Short mmCIF file of C-alpha atoms in Angstrom, two decimals:
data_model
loop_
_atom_site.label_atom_id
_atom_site.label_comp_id
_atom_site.label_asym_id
_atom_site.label_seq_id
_atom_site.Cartn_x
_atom_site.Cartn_y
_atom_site.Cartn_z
CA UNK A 1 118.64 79.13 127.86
CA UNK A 2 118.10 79.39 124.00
CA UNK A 3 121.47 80.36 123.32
CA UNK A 4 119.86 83.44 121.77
CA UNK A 5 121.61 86.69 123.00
CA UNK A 6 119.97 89.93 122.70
CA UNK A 7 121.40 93.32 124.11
CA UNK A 8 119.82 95.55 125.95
CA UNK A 9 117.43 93.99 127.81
CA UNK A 10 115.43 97.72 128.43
CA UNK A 11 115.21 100.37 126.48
CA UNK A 12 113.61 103.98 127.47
CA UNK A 13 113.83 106.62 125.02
CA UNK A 14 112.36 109.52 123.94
CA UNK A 15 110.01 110.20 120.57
CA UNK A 16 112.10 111.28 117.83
CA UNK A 17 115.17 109.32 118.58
CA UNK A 18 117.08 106.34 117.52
CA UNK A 19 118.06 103.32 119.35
CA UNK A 20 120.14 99.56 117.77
CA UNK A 21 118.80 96.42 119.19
CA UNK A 22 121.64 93.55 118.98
CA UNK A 23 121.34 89.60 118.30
CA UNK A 24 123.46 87.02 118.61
CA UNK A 25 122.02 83.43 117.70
CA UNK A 26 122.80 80.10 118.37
CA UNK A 27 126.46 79.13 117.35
CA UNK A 28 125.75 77.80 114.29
CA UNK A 29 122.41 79.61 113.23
CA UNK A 30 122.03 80.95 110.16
CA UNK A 31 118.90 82.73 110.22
CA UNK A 32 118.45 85.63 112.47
CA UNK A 33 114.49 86.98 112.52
CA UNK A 34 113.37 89.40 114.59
CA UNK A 35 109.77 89.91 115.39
CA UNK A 36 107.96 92.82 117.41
CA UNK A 37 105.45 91.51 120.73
CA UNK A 38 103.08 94.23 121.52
CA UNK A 39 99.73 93.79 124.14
CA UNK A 40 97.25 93.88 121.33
CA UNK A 41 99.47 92.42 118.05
CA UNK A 42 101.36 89.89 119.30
CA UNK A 43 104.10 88.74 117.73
CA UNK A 44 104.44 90.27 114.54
CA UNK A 45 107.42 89.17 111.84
CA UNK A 46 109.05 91.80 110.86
CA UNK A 47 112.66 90.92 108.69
CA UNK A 48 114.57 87.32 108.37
CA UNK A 49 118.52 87.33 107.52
CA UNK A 50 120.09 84.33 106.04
CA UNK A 51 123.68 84.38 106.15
CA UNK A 52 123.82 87.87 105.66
CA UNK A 53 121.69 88.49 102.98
CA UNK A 54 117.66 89.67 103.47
CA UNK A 55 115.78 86.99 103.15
CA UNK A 56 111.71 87.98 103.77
CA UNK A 57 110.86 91.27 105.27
CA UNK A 58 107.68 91.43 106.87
CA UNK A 59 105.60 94.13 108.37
CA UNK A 60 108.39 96.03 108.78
CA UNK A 61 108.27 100.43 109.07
CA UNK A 62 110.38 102.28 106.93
CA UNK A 63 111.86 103.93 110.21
CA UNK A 64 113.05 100.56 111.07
CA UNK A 65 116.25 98.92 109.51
CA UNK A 66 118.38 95.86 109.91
CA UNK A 67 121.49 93.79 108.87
CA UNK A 68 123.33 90.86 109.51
CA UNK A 69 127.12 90.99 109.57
CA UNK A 70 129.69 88.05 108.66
CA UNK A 71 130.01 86.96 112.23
CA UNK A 72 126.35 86.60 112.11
CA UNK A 73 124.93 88.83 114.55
CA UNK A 74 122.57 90.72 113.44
CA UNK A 75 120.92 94.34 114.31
CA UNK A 76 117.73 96.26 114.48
CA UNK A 77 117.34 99.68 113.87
CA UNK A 78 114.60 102.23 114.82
CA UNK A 79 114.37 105.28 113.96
CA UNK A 80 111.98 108.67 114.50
CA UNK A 81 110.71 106.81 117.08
CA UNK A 82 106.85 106.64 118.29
CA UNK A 83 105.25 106.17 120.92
CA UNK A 84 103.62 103.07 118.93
CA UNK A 85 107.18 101.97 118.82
CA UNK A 86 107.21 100.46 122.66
CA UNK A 87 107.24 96.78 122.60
CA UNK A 88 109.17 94.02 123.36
CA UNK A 89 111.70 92.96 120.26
CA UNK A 90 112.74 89.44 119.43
CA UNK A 91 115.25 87.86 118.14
CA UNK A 92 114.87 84.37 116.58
CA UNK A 93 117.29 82.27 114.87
CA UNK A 94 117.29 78.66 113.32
CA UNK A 95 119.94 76.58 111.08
CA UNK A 96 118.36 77.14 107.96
CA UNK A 97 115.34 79.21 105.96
CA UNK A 98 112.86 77.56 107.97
CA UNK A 99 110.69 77.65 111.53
CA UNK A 100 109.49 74.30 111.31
CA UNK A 101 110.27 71.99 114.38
CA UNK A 102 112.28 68.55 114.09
CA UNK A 103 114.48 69.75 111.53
CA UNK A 104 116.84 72.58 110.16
CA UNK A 105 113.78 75.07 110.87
CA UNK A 106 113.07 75.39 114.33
CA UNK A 107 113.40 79.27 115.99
CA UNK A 108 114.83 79.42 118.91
CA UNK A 109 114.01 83.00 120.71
CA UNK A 110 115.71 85.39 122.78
CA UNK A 111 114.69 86.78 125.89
CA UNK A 112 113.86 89.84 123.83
CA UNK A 113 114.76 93.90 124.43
CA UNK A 114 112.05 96.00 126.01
CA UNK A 115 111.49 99.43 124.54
CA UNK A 116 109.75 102.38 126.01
CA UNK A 117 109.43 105.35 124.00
CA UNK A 118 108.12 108.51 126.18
CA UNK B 1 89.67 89.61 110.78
CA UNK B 2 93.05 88.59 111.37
CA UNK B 3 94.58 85.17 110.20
CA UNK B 4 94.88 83.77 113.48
CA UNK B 5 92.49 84.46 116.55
CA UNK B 6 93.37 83.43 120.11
CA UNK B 7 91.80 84.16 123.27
CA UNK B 8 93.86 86.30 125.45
CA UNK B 9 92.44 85.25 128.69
CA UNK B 10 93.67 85.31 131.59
CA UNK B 11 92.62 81.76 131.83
CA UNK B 12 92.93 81.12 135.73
CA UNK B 13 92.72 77.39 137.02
CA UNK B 14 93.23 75.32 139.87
CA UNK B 15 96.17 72.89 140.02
CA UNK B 16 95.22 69.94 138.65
CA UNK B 17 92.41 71.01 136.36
CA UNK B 18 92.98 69.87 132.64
CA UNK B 19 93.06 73.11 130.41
CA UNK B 20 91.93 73.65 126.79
CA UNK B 21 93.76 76.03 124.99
CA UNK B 22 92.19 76.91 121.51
CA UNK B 23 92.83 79.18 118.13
CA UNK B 24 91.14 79.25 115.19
CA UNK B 25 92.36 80.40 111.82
CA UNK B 26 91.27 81.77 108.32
CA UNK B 27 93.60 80.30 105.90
CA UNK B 28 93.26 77.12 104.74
CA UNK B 29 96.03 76.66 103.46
CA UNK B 30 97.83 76.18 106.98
CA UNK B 31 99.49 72.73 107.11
CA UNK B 32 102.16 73.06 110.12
CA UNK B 33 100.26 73.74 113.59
CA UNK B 34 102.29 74.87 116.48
CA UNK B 35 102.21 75.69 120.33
CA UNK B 36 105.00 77.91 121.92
CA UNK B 37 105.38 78.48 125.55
CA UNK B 38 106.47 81.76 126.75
CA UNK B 39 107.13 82.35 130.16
CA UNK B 40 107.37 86.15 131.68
CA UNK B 41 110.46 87.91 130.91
CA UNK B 42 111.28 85.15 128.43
CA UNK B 43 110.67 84.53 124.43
CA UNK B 44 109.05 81.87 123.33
CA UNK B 45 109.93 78.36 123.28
CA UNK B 46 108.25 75.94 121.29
CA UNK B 47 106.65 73.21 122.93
CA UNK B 48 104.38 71.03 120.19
CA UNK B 49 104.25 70.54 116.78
CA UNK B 50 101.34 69.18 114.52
CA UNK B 51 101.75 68.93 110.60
CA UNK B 52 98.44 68.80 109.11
CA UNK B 53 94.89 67.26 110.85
CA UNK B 54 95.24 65.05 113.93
CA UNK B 55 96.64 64.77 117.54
CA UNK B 56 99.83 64.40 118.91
CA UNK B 57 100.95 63.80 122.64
CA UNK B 58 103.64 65.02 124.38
CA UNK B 59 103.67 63.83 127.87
CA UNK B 60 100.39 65.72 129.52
CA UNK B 61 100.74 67.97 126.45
CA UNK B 62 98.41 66.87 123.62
CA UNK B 63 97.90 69.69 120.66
CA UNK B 64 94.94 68.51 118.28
CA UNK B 65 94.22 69.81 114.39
CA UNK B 66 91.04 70.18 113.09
CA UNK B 67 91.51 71.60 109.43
CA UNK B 68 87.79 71.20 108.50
CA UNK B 69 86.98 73.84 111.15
CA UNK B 70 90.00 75.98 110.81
CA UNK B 71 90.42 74.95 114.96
CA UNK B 72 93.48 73.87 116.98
CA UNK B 73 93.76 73.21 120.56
CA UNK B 74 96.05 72.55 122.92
CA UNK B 75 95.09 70.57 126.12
CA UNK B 76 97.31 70.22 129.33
CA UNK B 77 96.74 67.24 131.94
CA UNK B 78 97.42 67.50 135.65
CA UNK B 79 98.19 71.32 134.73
CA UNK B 80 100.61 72.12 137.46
CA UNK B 81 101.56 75.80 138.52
CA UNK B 82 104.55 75.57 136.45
CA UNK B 83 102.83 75.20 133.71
CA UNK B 84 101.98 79.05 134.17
CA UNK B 85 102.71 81.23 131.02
CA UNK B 86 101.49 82.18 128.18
CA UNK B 87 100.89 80.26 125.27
CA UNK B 88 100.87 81.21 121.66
CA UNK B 89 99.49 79.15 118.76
CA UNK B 90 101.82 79.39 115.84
CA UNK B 91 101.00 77.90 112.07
CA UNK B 92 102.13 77.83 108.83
CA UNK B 93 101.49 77.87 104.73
CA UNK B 94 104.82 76.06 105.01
CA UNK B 95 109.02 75.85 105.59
CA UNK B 96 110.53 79.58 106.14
CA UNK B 97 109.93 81.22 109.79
CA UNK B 98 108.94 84.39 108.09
CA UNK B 99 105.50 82.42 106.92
CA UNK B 100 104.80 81.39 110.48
CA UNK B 101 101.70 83.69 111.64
CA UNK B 102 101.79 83.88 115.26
CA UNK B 103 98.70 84.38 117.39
CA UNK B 104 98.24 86.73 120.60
CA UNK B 105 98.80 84.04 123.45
CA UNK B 106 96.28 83.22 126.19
CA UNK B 107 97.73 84.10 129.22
CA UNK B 108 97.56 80.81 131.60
CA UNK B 109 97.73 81.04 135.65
CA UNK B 110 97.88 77.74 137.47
CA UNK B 111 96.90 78.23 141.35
CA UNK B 112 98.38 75.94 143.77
#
């Protein structure tokens, strides 16, 4: 166990709608990340949050939002959804900026929310 | 071309066999090398780390850096069928997870 929460664990929606993916990291954590795991992609970075504020956004849609609130959790928003939306949706976090291992850095993942837009 | 290319497999071996895991990469300016585990249903948890050229052994893990060829690989003695998962290659310009560049994973089976 990571100590990485993430609610819901599936997902099925329809085009056109909206869904919120939750995170809660380590106790501790700082940074929250959250990538996107498709067949073909793999995982893809898509927004970091350092104690709150944005810290790198990655390939991240315009349909798609996020924030991370004082307690720390953090949440991902999609929007308009597509059927290019379904894929599975981690959550990351680490002590500080980084994702290097033996330090401050290392990410420590979630089990991840499965999404299935029909 | 993306930055990093991995294999996808399936890469299916007996128990026992030694496995080579490999990626290769464009950017040269990669310095920290990485191997996460991810098991199914699971995210990934990171199971070697190599800064710059060289090996490094982890029990009968042993992840090896070859910067002159853009290569890395990631070998497994005595694989047993636990070891069955799939494992990404991860690497990095430098500190900050949102520079780490994450390739597809080559799914592993181990058969008993």
């Amino acid at each position: 166990d990571s100590g990485v929460t993430q609610t819901p664990k599936h997902l099925i929606t329809a085009t056109g709608q909206r869904v919120t993916l939750r995170c809660s990291p380590r106790s501790g954590d700082l940074s929250v990340y959250w990538y996107q795991q498709s067949l073909d992609q793999g995982l893809q970075f898509l927004i970091q949050y350092y104690n709150g504020e944005e810290r790198a956004k990655g390939n991240i849609l315009e349909r798609f939002s996020a924030q991370q609130f004082p307690d720390l959790h953090s949440e991902l928003n999609l929007s308009s959804l597509e059927l290019g939306d379904s894929a599975l949706y981690f959550c990351a976090s680490s002590v500080g900026h980084g994702g290097l291992a033996g330090g401050d850095g290392e990410l420590f993942f979630g089990e991840g929310s499965r999404l299935t837009v029909l | 071309q993306k930055e990093v290319e991995q294999d996808p497999g399936p890469l299916s071996v007996p128990e026992g066999a030694i496995v080579s895991l490999n990626c290769t990469y464009s950017n040269s300016a990669f310095q920290y090398f990485m191997w996460y585990r991810q098991y199914s249903r699971k995210g990934p948890e990171l199971l070697m780390y190599t800064y710059s050229s060289g090996n490094k052994e982890d029990g009968r893990f042993t992840a090896q850096v070859d910067k002159s060829s853009k290569y890395i690989s990631l070998f497994i003695r005595d694989s047993q069928p636990s070891d069955s998962a799939t494992y990404l290659c991860a690497m990095s310009e430098g500190t900050g997870g949102f520079k780490t560049i994450f390739g597809a994973g080559t799914r592993l089976f181990v058969k008993a």
